[in-house]
Coordinates of C-alpha atoms in Angstrom, one line a residue:
D793 CA -82.1 61.5 32.1
L794 CA -79.6 59.3 30.1
H795 CA -79.9 56.4 32.6
R796 CA -83.7 56.3 32.3
R797 CA -83.8 56.7 28.5
R798 CA -85.1 53.6 26.7
H799 CA -82.8 52.3 24.0
S800 CA -85.6 51.7 21.5
F801 CA -85.5 49.5 18.4
P802 CA -87.7 51.7 16.2
T803 CA -87.5 50.0 12.8
R804 CA -89.5 46.8 13.4
R805 CA -91.9 45.7 16.0
S806 CA -92.8 42.2 17.0
S807 CA -95.7 42.0 14.6
D808 CA -93.4 43.0 11.7
L809 CA -90.8 40.3 12.1
V810 CA -89.8 37.8 9.5
P811 CA -88.3 34.3 9.8
V812 CA -85.0 34.2 11.7
V813 CA -82.5 31.5 10.6
A814 CA -81.2 30.2 13.9
V815 CA -78.0 28.4 13.2
E816 CA -74.6 28.8 14.8
Q817 CA -72.6 27.7 11.7
E818 CA -72.9 29.1 8.2
D819 CA -73.0 25.7 6.6
L820 CA -76.1 24.5 8.2
P821 CA -79.2 25.5 6.2
D822 CA -81.7 23.3 7.9
A823 CA -82.3 24.7 11.3
R824 CA -84.9 27.5 10.9
V825 CA -87.3 28.9 13.4
V826 CA -89.6 31.9 13.3
E827 CA -89.4 34.1 16.4
P828 CA -89.6 37.8 17.2
L829 CA -86.2 39.5 17.1
A830 CA -87.6 42.7 18.4
D831 CA -88.9 41.0 21.6
V832 CA -85.3 40.1 22.5
L833 CA -84.0 43.7 21.9
D834 CA -87.0 45.2 23.7
H835 CA -86.5 42.9 26.6
A836 CA -82.9 44.0 26.9
D837 CA -84.0 47.6 26.9
Q838 CA -86.6 46.8 29.6
R839 CA -83.9 45.2 31.8
V840 CA -82.0 48.5 31.8
E841 CA -85.1 50.3 33.0
D842 CA -85.9 47.7 35.7
V843 CA -82.4 47.6 37.1
R844 CA -82.3 51.4 37.3
A845 CA -85.7 51.7 38.8
R846 CA -84.8 49.3 41.6
G847 CA -81.8 51.3 42.4
R848 CA -79.5 48.3 41.8
K849 CA -76.0 48.2 40.5
G850 CA -75.6 46.8 37.1
W851 CA -77.6 49.3 35.0
L852 CA -74.4 50.2 33.1
A853 CA -73.6 46.6 32.2
A854 CA -77.3 46.1 31.2
F855 CA -77.1 49.1 29.0
R856 CA -73.9 47.8 27.4
D857 CA -75.4 44.4 26.8
A858 CA -78.5 45.9 25.1
T859 CA -76.2 47.9 22.9
V860 CA -74.1 44.9 22.0
L861 CA -77.1 43.0 20.7
K862 CA -78.3 46.0 18.6
V863 CA -74.9 46.5 17.0
A864 CA -74.7 42.7 16.2
Y865 CA -78.0 43.1 14.3
G866 CA -77.4 46.6 13.0
W867 CA -74.2 45.7 11.1
G868 CA -74.8 41.9 10.7
L869 CA -71.8 40.8 12.7
R870 CA -70.5 37.5 13.8
R871 CA -69.8 37.1 17.5
R872 CA -66.0 37.4 17.2
E873 CA -66.3 40.4 14.9
L874 CA -68.5 41.9 17.5
T875 CA -66.4 41.3 20.5
M876 CA -63.2 42.5 18.9
L877 CA -64.5 45.9 17.9
E878 CA -62.8 49.0 19.1
T879 CA -63.9 52.6 19.1
V880 CA -61.6 53.5 16.2
D881 CA -63.3 51.0 13.9
F882 CA -66.1 53.3 13.1
G883 CA -65.5 56.1 10.6
R884 CA -67.1 58.5 8.2
N885 CA -68.6 57.6 4.9
P886 CA -68.4 60.5 2.4
K887 CA -71.4 59.1 0.6
A888 CA -73.5 59.2 3.8
P889 CA -72.4 62.3 5.7
E890 CA -75.7 62.3 7.7
F891 CA -74.2 59.4 9.7
G892 CA -71.3 61.4 10.9
D893 CA -68.5 59.4 12.4
V894 CA -70.5 56.1 12.3
G895 CA -70.9 55.9 8.5
V896 CA -68.8 52.8 8.0
L897 CA -67.5 50.0 10.3
S898 CA -64.1 48.5 9.7
V899 CA -64.3 44.8 10.6
R900 CA -60.8 43.6 11.4
W901 CA -61.6 40.1 12.7
G902 CA -63.7 38.6 9.9
K903 CA -64.0 34.9 9.5
A904 CA -60.7 33.6 8.1
K905 CA -60.2 31.1 5.4
S906 CA -58.6 27.8 6.4
G907 CA -55.2 28.5 7.8
G908 CA -55.4 32.2 6.8
P909 CA -55.5 35.4 8.8
P910 CA -58.7 37.1 9.8
R911 CA -60.4 38.8 6.8
R912 CA -61.1 42.5 6.9
R913 CA -64.1 44.2 5.3
S914 CA -65.9 47.5 5.5
V915 CA -69.6 47.4 6.5
L916 CA -71.6 50.5 5.5
S917 CA -74.1 51.8 8.0
V918 CA -77.6 51.4 6.7
F919 CA -79.9 51.9 9.7
P920 CA -80.2 55.5 11.2
W921 CA -81.4 54.1 14.5
A922 CA -78.3 51.9 14.8
V923 CA -76.0 54.9 14.2
E924 CA -77.8 56.8 17.0
V925 CA -77.3 53.8 19.3
V926 CA -73.5 53.8 18.7
Q927 CA -73.2 57.5 18.9
E928 CA -75.0 57.5 22.3
W929 CA -72.9 54.6 23.6
V930 CA -69.5 56.0 22.5
S931 CA -70.1 59.6 23.6
E932 CA -72.3 59.3 26.7
V933 CA -72.3 55.8 28.2
R934 CA -69.0 54.0 27.5
P935 CA -66.9 56.8 29.1
L936 CA -68.5 55.9 32.4
Y937 CA -66.4 52.7 32.3
A938 CA -63.2 54.8 32.3
A939 CA -61.6 52.1 30.1
S940 CA -57.8 52.2 29.6
S941 CA -58.0 50.7 26.1
P942 CA -60.1 51.4 23.0
V943 CA -62.2 48.2 23.2
L944 CA -65.8 49.1 22.3
W945 CA -67.3 46.8 25.0
P946 CA -65.2 47.2 28.2
T947 CA -66.0 45.2 31.3
E948 CA -66.0 46.2 35.0
R949 CA -62.5 44.7 35.2
D950 CA -61.3 46.9 32.3
S951 CA -61.0 43.9 30.0
R952 CA -62.6 42.9 26.7
M953 CA -66.0 41.2 26.5
G954 CA -65.8 37.6 25.2
I955 CA -67.9 35.5 23.0
V956 CA -69.0 33.3 25.8
Y957 CA -70.4 36.3 27.6
V958 CA -72.4 37.3 24.5
N959 CA -73.8 33.8 24.3
K960 CA -74.9 34.0 28.0
V961 CA -76.5 37.4 27.6
F962 CA -78.5 36.3 24.6
A963 CA -79.5 33.0 26.2
R964 CA -80.7 34.8 29.4
Y965 CA -83.0 37.1 27.5
R966 CA -84.2 34.3 25.2
D967 CA -85.0 32.0 28.2
E968 CA -86.7 34.8 30.1
L969 CA -89.0 35.3 27.1
G970 CA -89.6 31.6 26.7
L971 CA -88.1 31.4 23.2
P972 CA -86.7 28.2 21.7
A973 CA -83.4 27.1 22.9
E974 CA -82.1 26.8 19.3
L975 CA -81.9 30.5 19.1
G976 CA -78.5 32.0 19.5
P977 CA -76.8 35.4 18.9
H978 CA -76.0 34.4 15.3
C979 CA -79.7 34.7 14.5
L980 CA -79.2 38.5 14.7
R981 CA -76.9 38.3 11.7
H982 CA -79.4 36.1 9.8
S983 CA -82.1 38.6 10.5
Y984 CA -79.9 41.4 9.2
V985 CA -79.6 39.6 5.9
T986 CA -83.2 38.8 5.6
H987 CA -84.4 42.2 6.5
L988 CA -82.1 43.9 3.9
I989 CA -83.3 41.5 1.2
E990 CA -86.9 42.2 2.1
D991 CA -86.4 45.9 2.1
G992 CA -85.1 45.7 -1.5
W993 CA -81.3 46.0 -1.0
D994 CA -79.3 44.5 -3.8
P995 CA -78.2 40.9 -3.0
L996 CA -74.6 41.6 -4.0
F997 CA -74.5 44.5 -1.6
V998 CA -75.9 42.4 1.2
Q999 CA -73.3 39.6 0.4
Q1000 CA -70.5 42.1 0.6
Q1001 CA -71.8 43.7 3.8
V1002 CA -71.7 40.3 5.7
G1003 CA -68.5 39.1 4.1
H1004 CA -69.7 36.1 2.3
A1005 CA -67.4 34.8 -0.5
W1006 CA -70.3 33.1 -2.2
A1007 CA -73.8 34.3 -3.0
S1008 CA -75.1 30.8 -2.2
T1009 CA -74.1 31.4 1.5
T1010 CA -76.1 34.6 1.7
A1011 CA -79.0 32.7 0.1
I1012 CA -78.9 30.2 3.0
Y1013 CA -79.1 33.0 5.5
T1014 CA -82.2 34.5 3.8
G1015 CA -85.5 33.4 5.2
V1016 CA -88.1 35.8 3.8
S1017 CA -91.6 35.9 5.4
S1018 CA -94.7 34.7 3.8
D1019 CA -96.0 38.3 3.8
Y1020 CA -93.0 39.3 1.8
K1021 CA -93.4 36.5 -0.7
N1022 CA -97.1 37.4 -1.2
V1023 CA -96.1 41.1 -1.8
V1024 CA -93.6 40.0 -4.5
L1025 CA -96.3 37.7 -6.0
R1026 CA -98.9 40.5 -6.0
R1027 CA -96.5 42.9 -7.6
A1028 CA -95.6 40.5 -10.3
L1029 CA -99.2 39.7 -11.1
D1030 CA -100.2 43.3 -11.1
E1031 CA -97.5 44.1 -13.6
R1032 CA -98.4 41.2 -15.8
F1033 CA -102.1 41.9 -16.0
K1034 CA -101.5 45.7 -16.4
F1035 CA -99.9 44.9 -19.7
G1036 CA -102.6 42.5 -20.8
G1037 CA -100.9 39.3 -19.7
T1038 CA -102.9 36.1 -19.3

């Protein structure tokens, strides 16, 4: 049953999570906290199940909200980029045919330079689980809204979801879990950067994915875990001593 299916977050569990940089502006490198990203996404999933089990209205909105947070993380999006998405913004990537029609995301409302128009960029899909989330939403769940426009996140009033609503959704789940008030939806974007770096993706690729003009900005976003740093250290030491280093 679609409505009872849990929208899982299979790539990382709470015990696997790395530091999340919880800042709402890209120029603030100081505010960092370590909290479990997966807990927030799992909690959003659980809310869908709870609402449905109690036979209450609102399961569709809860399902949408859980999907919104996963897409924010799955493509490393800013809040405005996220809320301005439309169904036509996803497309095929010939180099990744296994992702079907969700191989690349065209971001039309990227952060503008001072006085300039929104900057566009293409974000390649990298997480198979995120592709499945979008495919399910677009083909099976979103049609239940009977939206009259191609907005990806329609509301019950047939309008577009706003940034303030995204903030409220994240804050609600954060507070219900007892997480620090400093955490906001932007931490999902920071987590995306950190996890790609930890998983070995090229830093230039990550920089281009999130639309940073400067590598130094991407570096601010990256808060690698102590486990990751120890892995890198161990790898370097093993290589050194393997070749007779001292």
